């Protein structure tokens, strides 16, 4: 996720302080990974330097001055271009899990055990996400569905690999 583009998009509804941007980001997108204040301010500094935001006002406070940021026309254009650009699908062509299975075979360890352990971990995570989905709002449900679909695909791969483990062992050890 592009934090800069997300903060720019949040600014389209009107000027905000860094604190307000962090709170809005965390509420809408940061359920699992909230932003650190340092990320917000370093990102805003970069956006300011690149002309995508401007300081709309400065207010004195009990601590440092509070800057209110507003998106510029260039920032609006940048967000529009980012939204219109499709994300590159992640095919996971060389996954860590595949590497572990092959290395287990090459070193005469139990690759089936690795697959079983991973299957258990995937199922555990799916239970957690399903519970979260049941309790969540629509946004949380959609986020959980996305993760669950990926985990289901991983489980299919685990089952397929387990079924082909003998052939894979033969292929990787005879090269």
Tab-separated table of N, CA and C in Angstrom:
chain	number	residue	atom	x	y	z
A	1	UNK	N	0.848	-1.179	0.000
A	1	UNK	CA	0.000	0.000	0.000
A	1	UNK	C	0.885	1.230	0.000
A	2	UNK	N	0.528	2.208	-0.777
A	2	UNK	CA	1.252	3.461	-0.805
A	2	UNK	C	0.698	4.379	0.281
A	3	UNK	N	1.477	4.566	1.321
A	3	UNK	CA	1.039	5.427	2.421
A	3	UNK	C	0.855	6.853	1.922
A	4	UNK	N	1.783	7.319	1.090
A	4	UNK	CA	1.684	8.680	0.570
A	4	UNK	C	0.401	8.913	-0.199
A	5	UNK	N	0.077	7.992	-1.098
A	5	UNK	CA	-1.163	8.151	-1.879
A	5	UNK	C	-2.394	8.051	-0.989
A	6	UNK	N	-2.341	7.196	0.004
A	6	UNK	CA	-3.479	7.067	0.908
A	6	UNK	C	-3.682	8.350	1.707
A	7	UNK	N	-2.602	8.923	2.209
A	7	UNK	CA	-2.729	10.191	2.945
A	7	UNK	C	-3.211	11.305	2.028
A	8	UNK	N	-2.714	11.334	0.791
A	8	UNK	CA	-3.204	12.326	-0.170
A	8	UNK	C	-4.702	12.172	-0.394
A	9	UNK	N	-5.137	10.925	-0.570
A	9	UNK	CA	-6.562	10.680	-0.776
A	9	UNK	C	-7.393	11.135	0.410
A	10	UNK	N	-6.884	10.923	1.614
A	10	UNK	CA	-7.601	11.386	2.805
A	10	UNK	C	-7.676	12.904	2.860
A	11	UNK	N	-6.671	13.580	2.318
A	11	UNK	CA	-6.667	15.047	2.318
A	11	UNK	C	-7.653	15.637	1.311
A	12	UNK	N	-8.116	14.842	0.370
A	12	UNK	CA	-9.057	15.382	-0.625
A	12	UNK	C	-10.354	15.863	0.012
A	13	UNK	N	-10.709	15.321	1.184
A	13	UNK	CA	-11.943	15.765	1.840
A	13	UNK	C	-11.753	17.080	2.585
A	14	UNK	N	-10.496	17.539	2.693
A	14	UNK	CA	-10.233	18.812	3.348
A	14	UNK	C	-8.932	18.778	4.119
A	15	UNK	N	-8.382	19.960	4.455
A	15	UNK	CA	-7.114	20.040	5.176
A	15	UNK	C	-7.182	19.334	6.528
A	16	UNK	N	-6.053	18.768	6.926
A	16	UNK	CA	-5.974	18.058	8.204
A	16	UNK	C	-4.574	18.181	8.788
A	17	UNK	N	-4.505	18.026	10.098
A	17	UNK	CA	-3.224	17.927	10.797
A	17	UNK	C	-2.709	16.495	10.667
A	18	UNK	N	-1.427	16.314	10.914
A	18	UNK	CA	-0.834	14.980	10.869
A	18	UNK	C	-1.525	13.999	11.798
A	19	UNK	N	-1.878	14.474	12.993
A	19	UNK	CA	-2.564	13.619	13.964
A	19	UNK	C	-3.887	13.125	13.396
A	20	UNK	N	-4.640	14.028	12.753
A	20	UNK	CA	-5.933	13.655	12.171
A	20	UNK	C	-5.754	12.668	11.019
A	21	UNK	N	-4.697	12.858	10.240
A	21	UNK	CA	-4.418	11.931	9.137
A	21	UNK	C	-4.102	10.534	9.670
A	22	UNK	N	-3.293	10.476	10.714
A	22	UNK	CA	-2.956	9.180	11.311
A	22	UNK	C	-4.214	8.494	11.824
A	23	UNK	N	-5.033	9.223	12.534
A	23	UNK	CA	-6.261	8.656	13.094
A	23	UNK	C	-7.190	8.152	11.981
A	24	UNK	N	-7.359	8.939	10.905
A	24	UNK	CA	-8.219	8.524	9.792
A	24	UNK	C	-7.638	7.295	9.084
A	25	UNK	N	-6.317	7.285	8.881
A	25	UNK	CA	-5.663	6.145	8.237
A	25	UNK	C	-5.876	4.887	9.070
A	26	UNK	N	-5.576	4.973	10.362
A	26	UNK	CA	-5.695	3.812	11.239
A	26	UNK	C	-7.128	3.293	11.288
A	27	UNK	N	-8.090	4.212	11.298
A	27	UNK	CA	-9.498	3.824	11.365
A	27	UNK	C	-9.938	3.101	10.096
A	28	UNK	N	-9.493	3.588	8.945
A	28	UNK	CA	-9.952	3.023	7.664
A	28	UNK	C	-9.085	1.884	7.155
A	29	UNK	N	-7.767	1.960	7.387
A	29	UNK	CA	-6.857	1.023	6.730
A	29	UNK	C	-5.869	0.335	7.669
A	30	UNK	N	-5.706	0.814	8.870
A	30	UNK	CA	-4.626	0.347	9.719
A	30	UNK	C	-5.018	-0.634	10.802
A	31	UNK	N	-6.078	-1.415	10.579
A	31	UNK	CA	-6.515	-2.352	11.618
A	31	UNK	C	-5.377	-3.250	12.091
A	32	UNK	N	-4.613	-3.767	11.147
A	32	UNK	CA	-3.541	-4.700	11.499
A	32	UNK	C	-2.186	-4.034	11.613
A	33	UNK	N	-2.047	-2.887	10.978
A	33	UNK	CA	-0.752	-2.223	10.955
A	33	UNK	C	-0.953	-0.708	11.020
A	34	UNK	N	-1.202	-0.184	12.222
A	34	UNK	CA	-1.393	1.267	12.336
A	34	UNK	C	-0.098	2.010	12.002
A	35	UNK	N	-0.275	3.218	11.519
A	35	UNK	CA	0.879	4.057	11.183
A	35	UNK	C	1.540	4.582	12.451
A	36	UNK	N	2.825	4.765	12.376
A	36	UNK	CA	3.547	5.462	13.436
A	36	UNK	C	3.518	6.943	13.081
A	37	UNK	N	3.526	7.783	14.098
A	37	UNK	CA	3.507	9.222	13.842
A	37	UNK	C	4.692	9.626	12.966
A	38	UNK	N	5.843	9.011	13.188
A	38	UNK	CA	7.016	9.332	12.382
A	38	UNK	C	6.786	9.067	10.902
A	39	UNK	N	6.042	7.987	10.580
A	39	UNK	CA	5.725	7.691	9.181
A	39	UNK	C	4.868	8.789	8.577
A	40	UNK	N	3.894	9.246	9.350
A	40	UNK	CA	3.000	10.294	8.849
A	40	UNK	C	3.800	11.556	8.546
A	41	UNK	N	4.606	11.994	9.498
A	41	UNK	CA	5.301	13.262	9.324
A	41	UNK	C	6.416	13.181	8.290
A	42	UNK	N	7.106	12.061	8.196
A	42	UNK	CA	8.129	11.938	7.152
A	42	UNK	C	7.475	11.877	5.771
A	43	UNK	N	6.330	11.208	5.680
A	43	UNK	CA	5.607	11.146	4.404
A	43	UNK	C	5.087	12.529	4.025
A	44	UNK	N	4.535	13.243	4.989
A	44	UNK	CA	4.017	14.584	4.696
A	44	UNK	C	5.151	15.513	4.278
A	45	UNK	N	6.307	15.377	4.871
A	45	UNK	CA	7.467	16.183	4.503
A	45	UNK	C	7.857	15.915	3.043
A	46	UNK	N	7.854	14.645	2.656
A	46	UNK	CA	8.188	14.281	1.278
A	46	UNK	C	7.127	14.802	0.302
A	47	UNK	N	5.852	14.682	0.672
A	47	UNK	CA	4.771	15.171	-0.188
A	47	UNK	C	4.839	16.690	-0.340
A	48	UNK	N	5.212	17.375	0.740
A	48	UNK	CA	5.374	18.830	0.715
A	48	UNK	C	6.511	19.213	-0.225
A	49	UNK	N	7.634	18.517	-0.088
A	49	UNK	CA	8.806	18.773	-0.936
A	49	UNK	C	8.493	18.530	-2.414
A	50	UNK	N	7.637	17.534	-2.686
A	50	UNK	CA	7.278	17.201	-4.071
A	50	UNK	C	6.113	18.027	-4.611
A	51	UNK	N	5.606	18.960	-3.813
A	51	UNK	CA	4.538	19.845	-4.278
A	51	UNK	C	3.162	19.205	-4.331
A	52	UNK	N	2.978	18.081	-3.652
A	52	UNK	CA	1.691	17.389	-3.676
A	52	UNK	C	0.774	17.835	-2.542
A	53	UNK	N	1.357	18.449	-1.504
A	53	UNK	CA	0.590	19.068	-0.426
A	53	UNK	C	1.215	20.425	-0.136
A	54	UNK	N	0.462	21.236	0.586
A	54	UNK	CA	0.974	22.517	1.061
A	54	UNK	C	0.524	22.704	2.495
A	55	UNK	N	1.236	23.559	3.205
A	55	UNK	CA	0.842	23.868	4.579
A	55	UNK	C	-0.282	24.889	4.493
A	56	UNK	N	-1.429	24.526	5.066
A	56	UNK	CA	-2.627	25.353	5.001
A	56	UNK	C	-2.752	26.238	6.230
A	57	UNK	N	-1.964	25.966	7.241
A	57	UNK	CA	-1.994	26.767	8.455
A	57	UNK	C	-1.110	26.138	9.519
A	58	UNK	N	-0.680	26.984	10.439
A	58	UNK	CA	0.140	26.513	11.556
A	58	UNK	C	-0.494	27.029	12.829
A	59	UNK	N	-0.692	26.132	13.764
A	59	UNK	CA	-1.300	26.502	15.032
A	59	UNK	C	-0.315	26.222	16.158
A	60	UNK	N	-0.154	27.165	17.072
A	60	UNK	CA	0.709	26.878	18.226
A	60	UNK	C	0.014	25.866	19.132
A	61	UNK	N	0.814	25.089	19.821
A	61	UNK	CA	0.251	24.102	20.740
A	61	UNK	C	1.107	24.007	21.982
A	62	UNK	N	0.773	23.079	22.854
A	62	UNK	CA	1.539	22.869	24.066
A	62	UNK	C	2.927	22.328	23.749
A	63	UNK	N	3.061	21.700	22.613
A	63	UNK	CA	4.346	21.144	22.175
A	63	UNK	C	4.754	21.838	20.891
A	64	UNK	N	5.168	21.056	19.908
A	64	UNK	CA	5.555	21.663	18.634
A	64	UNK	C	4.338	22.259	17.916
A	65	UNK	N	4.617	23.177	17.005
A	65	UNK	CA	3.533	23.776	16.229
A	65	UNK	C	2.838	22.699	15.414
A	66	UNK	N	1.533	22.855	15.250
A	66	UNK	CA	0.748	21.878	14.486
A	66	UNK	C	0.486	22.424	13.094
A	67	UNK	N	1.024	21.715	12.090
A	67	UNK	CA	0.799	22.115	10.699
A	67	UNK	C	-0.460	21.443	10.184
A	68	UNK	N	-1.248	22.218	9.459
A	68	UNK	CA	-2.425	21.679	8.786
A	68	UNK	C	-2.073	21.599	7.311
A	69	UNK	N	-2.231	20.399	6.730
A	69	UNK	CA	-1.856	20.163	5.349
A	69	UNK	C	-3.086	20.136	4.456
A	70	UNK	N	-2.890	20.620	3.232
A	70	UNK	CA	-3.944	20.568	2.214
A	70	UNK	C	-3.333	19.983	0.945
A	71	UNK	N	-4.142	19.262	0.206
A	71	UNK	CA	-3.676	18.667	-1.045
A	71	UNK	C	-3.648	19.743	-2.129
A	72	UNK	N	-2.666	19.682	-2.998
A	72	UNK	CA	-2.578	20.616	-4.126
A	72	UNK	C	-3.233	19.979	-5.351
A	73	UNK	N	-3.388	20.780	-6.406
A	73	UNK	CA	-3.917	20.233	-7.666
A	73	UNK	C	-3.030	19.099	-8.178
A	74	UNK	N	-1.716	19.271	-8.026
A	74	UNK	CA	-0.792	18.212	-8.448
A	74	UNK	C	-1.010	16.954	-7.610
A	75	UNK	N	-1.329	17.116	-6.336
A	75	UNK	CA	-1.608	15.972	-5.467
A	75	UNK	C	-2.868	15.242	-5.879
A	76	UNK	N	-3.900	16.002	-6.243
A	76	UNK	CA	-5.156	15.394	-6.714
A	76	UNK	C	-4.893	14.583	-7.982
A	77	UNK	N	-4.124	15.165	-8.895
A	77	UNK	CA	-3.778	14.465	-10.139
A	77	UNK	C	-2.992	13.196	-9.835
A	78	UNK	N	-2.063	13.275	-8.896
A	78	UNK	CA	-1.248	12.120	-8.530
A	78	UNK	C	-2.116	10.997	-7.962
A	79	UNK	N	-3.057	11.336	-7.092
A	79	UNK	CA	-3.963	10.330	-6.524
A	79	UNK	C	-4.801	9.714	-7.640
A	80	UNK	N	-5.304	10.539	-8.537
A	80	UNK	CA	-6.132	10.033	-9.640
A	80	UNK	C	-5.349	9.041	-10.493
A	81	UNK	N	-4.114	9.376	-10.804
A	81	UNK	CA	-3.282	8.467	-11.608
A	81	UNK	C	-3.011	7.173	-10.847
A	82	UNK	N	-2.734	7.264	-9.561
A	82	UNK	CA	-2.469	6.078	-8.755
A	82	UNK	C	-3.699	5.174	-8.696
A	83	UNK	N	-4.878	5.774	-8.491
A	83	UNK	CA	-6.103	4.983	-8.428
A	83	UNK	C	-6.399	4.293	-9.759
A	84	UNK	N	-6.058	4.940	-10.860
A	84	UNK	CA	-6.344	4.390	-12.184
A	84	UNK	C	-5.333	3.331	-12.630
A	85	UNK	N	-4.213	3.223	-11.934
A	85	UNK	CA	-3.168	2.264	-12.310
A	85	UNK	C	-3.416	0.937	-11.601
A	86	UNK	N	-3.594	-0.151	-12.366
A	86	UNK	CA	-3.838	-1.438	-11.707
A	86	UNK	C	-2.605	-1.906	-10.936
A	87	UNK	N	-2.846	-2.595	-9.850
A	87	UNK	CA	-1.765	-3.175	-9.063
A	87	UNK	C	-1.234	-4.408	-9.784
A	88	UNK	N	0.063	-4.627	-9.672
A	88	UNK	CA	0.667	-5.802	-10.278
A	88	UNK	C	0.259	-7.038	-9.478
A	89	UNK	N	-0.351	-8.022	-10.131
A	89	UNK	CA	-0.687	-9.243	-9.408
A	89	UNK	C	0.576	-9.908	-8.882
A	90	UNK	N	0.503	-10.419	-7.677
A	90	UNK	CA	1.652	-11.075	-7.052
A	90	UNK	C	1.536	-12.582	-7.254
A	91	UNK	N	2.294	-13.149	-8.169
A	91	UNK	CA	2.150	-14.577	-8.452
A	91	UNK	C	2.864	-15.499	-7.477
A	92	UNK	N	3.703	-14.984	-6.591
A	92	UNK	CA	4.427	-15.814	-5.632
A	92	UNK	C	5.149	-16.970	-6.313
A	93	UNK	N	5.854	-16.691	-7.384
A	93	UNK	CA	6.499	-17.756	-8.146
A	93	UNK	C	7.631	-18.444	-7.394
A	94	UNK	N	8.256	-17.790	-6.472
A	94	UNK	CA	9.324	-18.429	-5.693
A	94	UNK	C	9.051	-18.168	-4.219
A	95	UNK	N	8.152	-18.938	-3.664
A	95	UNK	CA	7.774	-18.708	-2.276
A	95	UNK	C	8.765	-19.351	-1.312
A	96	UNK	N	8.808	-18.811	-0.121
A	96	UNK	CA	9.647	-19.356	0.936
A	96	UNK	C	9.221	-20.782	1.259
A	97	UNK	N	7.930	-21.029	1.233
A	97	UNK	CA	7.434	-22.362	1.553
A	97	UNK	C	7.947	-23.400	0.547
A	98	UNK	N	7.906	-23.069	-0.728
A	98	UNK	CA	8.440	-23.986	-1.741
A	98	UNK	C	9.928	-24.246	-1.472
A	99	UNK	N	10.660	-23.200	-1.165
A	99	UNK	CA	12.089	-23.339	-0.878
A	99	UNK	C	12.314	-24.275	0.306
A	100	UNK	N	11.513	-24.125	1.359
A	100	UNK	CA	11.653	-24.998	2.527
A	100	UNK	C	11.392	-26.458	2.166
A	101	UNK	N	10.371	-26.708	1.362
A	101	UNK	CA	10.041	-28.081	0.976
A	101	UNK	C	11.185	-28.698	0.177
A	102	UNK	N	11.694	-27.962	-0.797
A	102	UNK	CA	12.784	-28.480	-1.622
A	102	UNK	C	14.043	-28.702	-0.786
A	103	UNK	N	14.371	-27.756	0.085
A	103	UNK	CA	15.548	-27.932	0.938
A	103	UNK	C	15.389	-29.126	1.879
A	104	UNK	N	14.187	-29.330	2.380
A	104	UNK	CA	13.952	-30.501	3.226
A	104	UNK	C	14.215	-31.776	2.438
A	105	UNK	N	13.754	-31.815	1.207
A	105	UNK	CA	13.988	-32.999	0.370
A	105	UNK	C	15.474	-33.180	0.077
A	106	UNK	N	16.143	-32.077	-0.224
A	106	UNK	CA	17.571	-32.154	-0.553
A	106	UNK	C	18.423	-32.575	0.638
A	107	UNK	N	17.958	-32.255	1.832
A	107	UNK	CA	18.740	-32.562	3.042
A	107	UNK	C	18.177	-33.771	3.790
A	108	UNK	N	17.290	-34.496	3.126
A	108	UNK	CA	16.713	-35.739	3.657
A	108	UNK	C	15.948	-35.524	4.963
A	109	UNK	N	15.254	-34.391	5.023
A	109	UNK	CA	14.369	-34.130	6.152
A	109	UNK	C	12.937	-34.455	5.717
A	110	UNK	N	12.015	-34.405	6.663
A	110	UNK	CA	10.632	-34.778	6.395
A	110	UNK	C	9.848	-33.586	5.820
A	111	UNK	N	9.755	-33.527	4.508
A	111	UNK	CA	9.036	-32.437	3.843
A	111	UNK	C	7.540	-32.518	4.121
A	112	UNK	N	7.013	-33.732	4.278
A	112	UNK	CA	5.590	-33.887	4.586
A	112	UNK	C	5.258	-33.236	5.931
A	113	UNK	N	6.173	-33.342	6.872
A	113	UNK	CA	5.957	-32.710	8.175
A	113	UNK	C	5.921	-31.184	8.045
A	114	UNK	N	6.782	-30.647	7.203
A	114	UNK	CA	6.779	-29.194	6.957
A	114	UNK	C	5.431	-28.775	6.374
A	115	UNK	N	4.935	-29.541	5.416
A	115	UNK	CA	3.639	-29.235	4.807
A	115	UNK	C	2.507	-29.342	5.832
A	116	UNK	N	2.550	-30.380	6.668
A	116	UNK	CA	1.514	-30.544	7.704
A	116	UNK	C	1.537	-29.403	8.708
A	117	UNK	N	2.721	-29.016	9.137
A	117	UNK	CA	2.855	-27.912	10.088
A	117	UNK	C	2.331	-26.620	9.474
A	118	UNK	N	2.661	-26.393	8.213
A	118	UNK	CA	2.200	-25.181	7.542
A	118	UNK	C	0.685	-25.212	7.360
A	119	UNK	N	0.141	-26.368	7.028
A	119	UNK	CA	-1.313	-26.503	6.879
A	119	UNK	C	-1.990	-26.138	8.200
A	120	UNK	N	-1.471	-26.636	9.304
A	120	UNK	CA	-2.043	-26.319	10.615
A	120	UNK	C	-2.000	-24.822	10.895
A	121	UNK	N	-0.894	-24.196	10.548
A	121	UNK	CA	-0.758	-22.748	10.768
A	121	UNK	C	-1.737	-21.966	9.894
A	122	UNK	N	-1.899	-22.394	8.649
A	122	UNK	CA	-2.866	-21.732	7.771
A	122	UNK	C	-4.289	-21.883	8.328
A	123	UNK	N	-4.635	-23.072	8.769
A	123	UNK	CA	-5.975	-23.295	9.318
A	123	UNK	C	-6.196	-22.477	10.588
A	124	UNK	N	-5.170	-22.351	11.419
A	124	UNK	CA	-5.271	-21.524	12.626
A	124	UNK	C	-5.559	-20.065	12.250
A	125	UNK	N	-4.804	-19.570	11.273
A	125	UNK	CA	-5.003	-18.180	10.844
A	125	UNK	C	-6.382	-17.999	10.208
A	126	UNK	N	-6.848	-18.991	9.475
A	126	UNK	CA	-8.174	-18.895	8.864
A	126	UNK	C	-9.267	-18.832	9.932
A	127	UNK	N	-9.098	-19.579	11.016
A	127	UNK	CA	-10.078	-19.512	12.112
A	127	UNK	C	-10.090	-18.118	12.734
A	128	UNK	N	-8.921	-17.547	12.941
A	128	UNK	CA	-8.825	-16.196	13.513
A	128	UNK	C	-9.502	-15.177	12.590
A	129	UNK	N	-9.200	-15.269	11.309
A	129	UNK	CA	-9.782	-14.323	10.351
A	129	UNK	C	-11.295	-14.508	10.218
A	130	UNK	N	-11.754	-15.738	10.258
A	130	UNK	CA	-13.194	-15.995	10.165
A	130	UNK	C	-13.914	-15.412	11.370
A	131	UNK	N	-13.327	-15.548	12.540
A	131	UNK	CA	-13.908	-14.962	13.746
A	131	UNK	C	-13.926	-13.435	13.646
A	132	UNK	N	-12.828	-12.874	13.191
A	132	UNK	CA	-12.746	-11.418	13.022
A	132	UNK	C	-13.774	-10.937	11.999
A	133	UNK	N	-13.923	-11.699	10.931
A	133	UNK	CA	-14.887	-11.343	9.880
A	133	UNK	C	-16.312	-11.327	10.431
A	134	UNK	N	-16.648	-12.331	11.259
A	134	UNK	CA	-17.989	-12.401	11.846
A	134	UNK	C	-18.292	-11.185	12.707
A	135	UNK	N	-17.280	-10.672	13.404
A	135	UNK	CA	-17.472	-9.568	14.345
A	135	UNK	C	-17.272	-8.201	13.706
A	136	UNK	N	-16.710	-8.161	12.496
A	136	UNK	CA	-16.295	-6.895	11.904
A	136	UNK	C	-17.366	-6.188	11.097
A	137	UNK	N	-17.053	-4.953	10.757
A	137	UNK	CA	-17.917	-4.187	9.865
A	137	UNK	C	-17.628	-4.626	8.426
A	138	UNK	N	-18.302	-4.012	7.480
A	138	UNK	CA	-18.159	-4.420	6.074
A	138	UNK	C	-16.719	-4.303	5.588
A	139	UNK	N	-16.031	-3.221	5.950
A	139	UNK	CA	-14.639	-3.052	5.515
A	139	UNK	C	-13.775	-4.182	6.056
A	140	UNK	N	-13.947	-4.513	7.328
A	140	UNK	CA	-13.169	-5.586	7.934
A	140	UNK	C	-13.522	-6.931	7.299
A	141	UNK	N	-14.785	-7.140	6.986
A	141	UNK	CA	-15.202	-8.381	6.340
A	141	UNK	C	-14.521	-8.543	4.980
A	142	UNK	N	-14.454	-7.462	4.218
A	142	UNK	CA	-13.823	-7.524	2.896
A	142	UNK	C	-12.319	-7.770	3.004
A	143	UNK	N	-11.677	-7.132	3.968
A	143	UNK	CA	-10.243	-7.347	4.184
A	143	UNK	C	-9.991	-8.798	4.576
A	144	UNK	N	-10.826	-9.327	5.466
A	144	UNK	CA	-10.670	-10.719	5.896
A	144	UNK	C	-10.931	-11.682	4.742
A	145	UNK	N	-11.944	-11.395	3.922
A	145	UNK	CA	-12.208	-12.240	2.755
A	145	UNK	C	-10.991	-12.302	1.837
A	146	UNK	N	-10.374	-11.166	1.606
A	146	UNK	CA	-9.180	-11.120	0.743
A	146	UNK	C	-8.099	-12.039	1.294
A	147	UNK	N	-7.829	-11.931	2.579
A	147	UNK	CA	-6.803	-12.770	3.198
A	147	UNK	C	-7.210	-14.243	3.187
A	148	UNK	N	-8.475	-14.516	3.458
A	148	UNK	CA	-8.952	-15.905	3.470
A	148	UNK	C	-8.830	-16.561	2.095
A	149	UNK	N	-9.138	-15.819	1.051
A	149	UNK	CA	-9.019	-16.376	-0.305
A	149	UNK	C	-7.567	-16.731	-0.623
A	150	UNK	N	-6.640	-15.894	-0.187
A	150	UNK	CA	-5.216	-16.194	-0.399
A	150	UNK	C	-4.801	-17.433	0.397
A	151	UNK	N	-5.271	-17.529	1.626
A	151	UNK	CA	-4.936	-18.693	2.447
A	151	UNK	C	-5.542	-19.970	1.855
A	152	UNK	N	-6.754	-19.878	1.310
A	152	UNK	CA	-7.368	-21.040	0.659
A	152	UNK	C	-6.540	-21.495	-0.540
A	153	UNK	N	-6.038	-20.548	-1.306
A	153	UNK	CA	-5.184	-20.903	-2.443
A	153	UNK	C	-3.910	-21.582	-1.952
A	154	UNK	N	-3.336	-21.072	-0.881
A	154	UNK	CA	-2.142	-21.696	-0.293
A	154	UNK	C	-2.444	-23.126	0.155
A	155	UNK	N	-3.610	-23.324	0.766
A	155	UNK	CA	-3.981	-24.671	1.218
A	155	UNK	C	-4.104	-25.631	0.040
A	156	UNK	N	-4.672	-25.162	-1.050
A	156	UNK	CA	-4.759	-26.014	-2.255
A	156	UNK	C	-3.369	-26.395	-2.723
A	157	UNK	N	-2.439	-25.430	-2.695
A	157	UNK	CA	-1.060	-25.714	-3.099
A	157	UNK	C	-0.430	-26.725	-2.141
A	158	UNK	N	-0.659	-26.570	-0.844
A	158	UNK	CA	-0.112	-27.509	0.137
A	158	UNK	C	-0.600	-28.933	-0.128
A	159	UNK	N	-1.882	-29.077	-0.410
A	159	UNK	CA	-2.454	-30.401	-0.686
A	159	UNK	C	-1.877	-30.990	-1.976
A	160	UNK	N	-1.783	-30.171	-2.998
A	160	UNK	CA	-1.230	-30.628	-4.271
A	160	UNK	C	0.229	-31.049	-4.116
A	161	UNK	N	0.987	-30.258	-3.395
A	161	UNK	CA	2.407	-30.564	-3.180
A	161	UNK	C	2.559	-31.843	-2.363
A	162	UNK	N	1.732	-32.013	-1.337
A	162	UNK	CA	1.788	-33.234	-0.533
A	162	UNK	C	1.494	-34.458	-1.401
A	163	UNK	N	0.539	-34.328	-2.309
A	163	UNK	CA	0.197	-35.444	-3.190
A	163	UNK	C	1.322	-35.754	-4.184
A	164	UNK	N	2.136	-34.759	-4.515
A	164	UNK	CA	3.210	-34.939	-5.494
A	164	UNK	C	4.599	-34.994	-4.857
A	165	UNK	N	4.657	-35.164	-3.560
A	165	UNK	CA	5.926	-35.085	-2.844
A	165	UNK	C	6.950	-36.109	-3.341
A	166	UNK	N	6.515	-37.322	-3.628
A	166	UNK	CA	7.463	-38.337	-4.122
A	166	UNK	C	8.051	-37.916	-5.467
A	167	UNK	N	7.207	-37.431	-6.362
A	167	UNK	CA	7.696	-36.981	-7.671
A	167	UNK	C	8.624	-35.783	-7.530
A	168	UNK	N	8.288	-34.857	-6.619
A	168	UNK	CA	9.137	-33.690	-6.399
A	168	UNK	C	10.489	-34.125	-5.836
A	169	UNK	N	10.466	-35.061	-4.908
A	169	UNK	CA	11.727	-35.545	-4.336
A	169	UNK	C	12.612	-36.140	-5.422
A	170	UNK	N	12.008	-36.901	-6.298
A	170	UNK	CA	12.769	-37.511	-7.407
A	170	UNK	C	13.317	-36.427	-8.329
A	171	UNK	N	12.504	-35.438	-8.623
A	171	UNK	CA	12.932	-34.381	-9.550
A	171	UNK	C	14.064	-33.534	-8.992
A	172	UNK	N	14.007	-33.189	-7.716
A	172	UNK	CA	15.011	-32.286	-7.163
A	172	UNK	C	16.301	-32.995	-6.772
A	173	UNK	N	16.230	-34.291	-6.521
A	173	UNK	CA	17.444	-34.995	-6.101
A	173	UNK	C	18.204	-35.634	-7.265
A	174	UNK	N	17.601	-35.667	-8.453
A	174	UNK	CA	18.296	-36.274	-9.597
A	174	UNK	C	18.901	-35.231	-10.531
A	175	UNK	N	18.785	-33.989	-10.229
A	175	UNK	CA	19.314	-32.929	-11.100
A	175	UNK	C	20.779	-32.764	-10.946
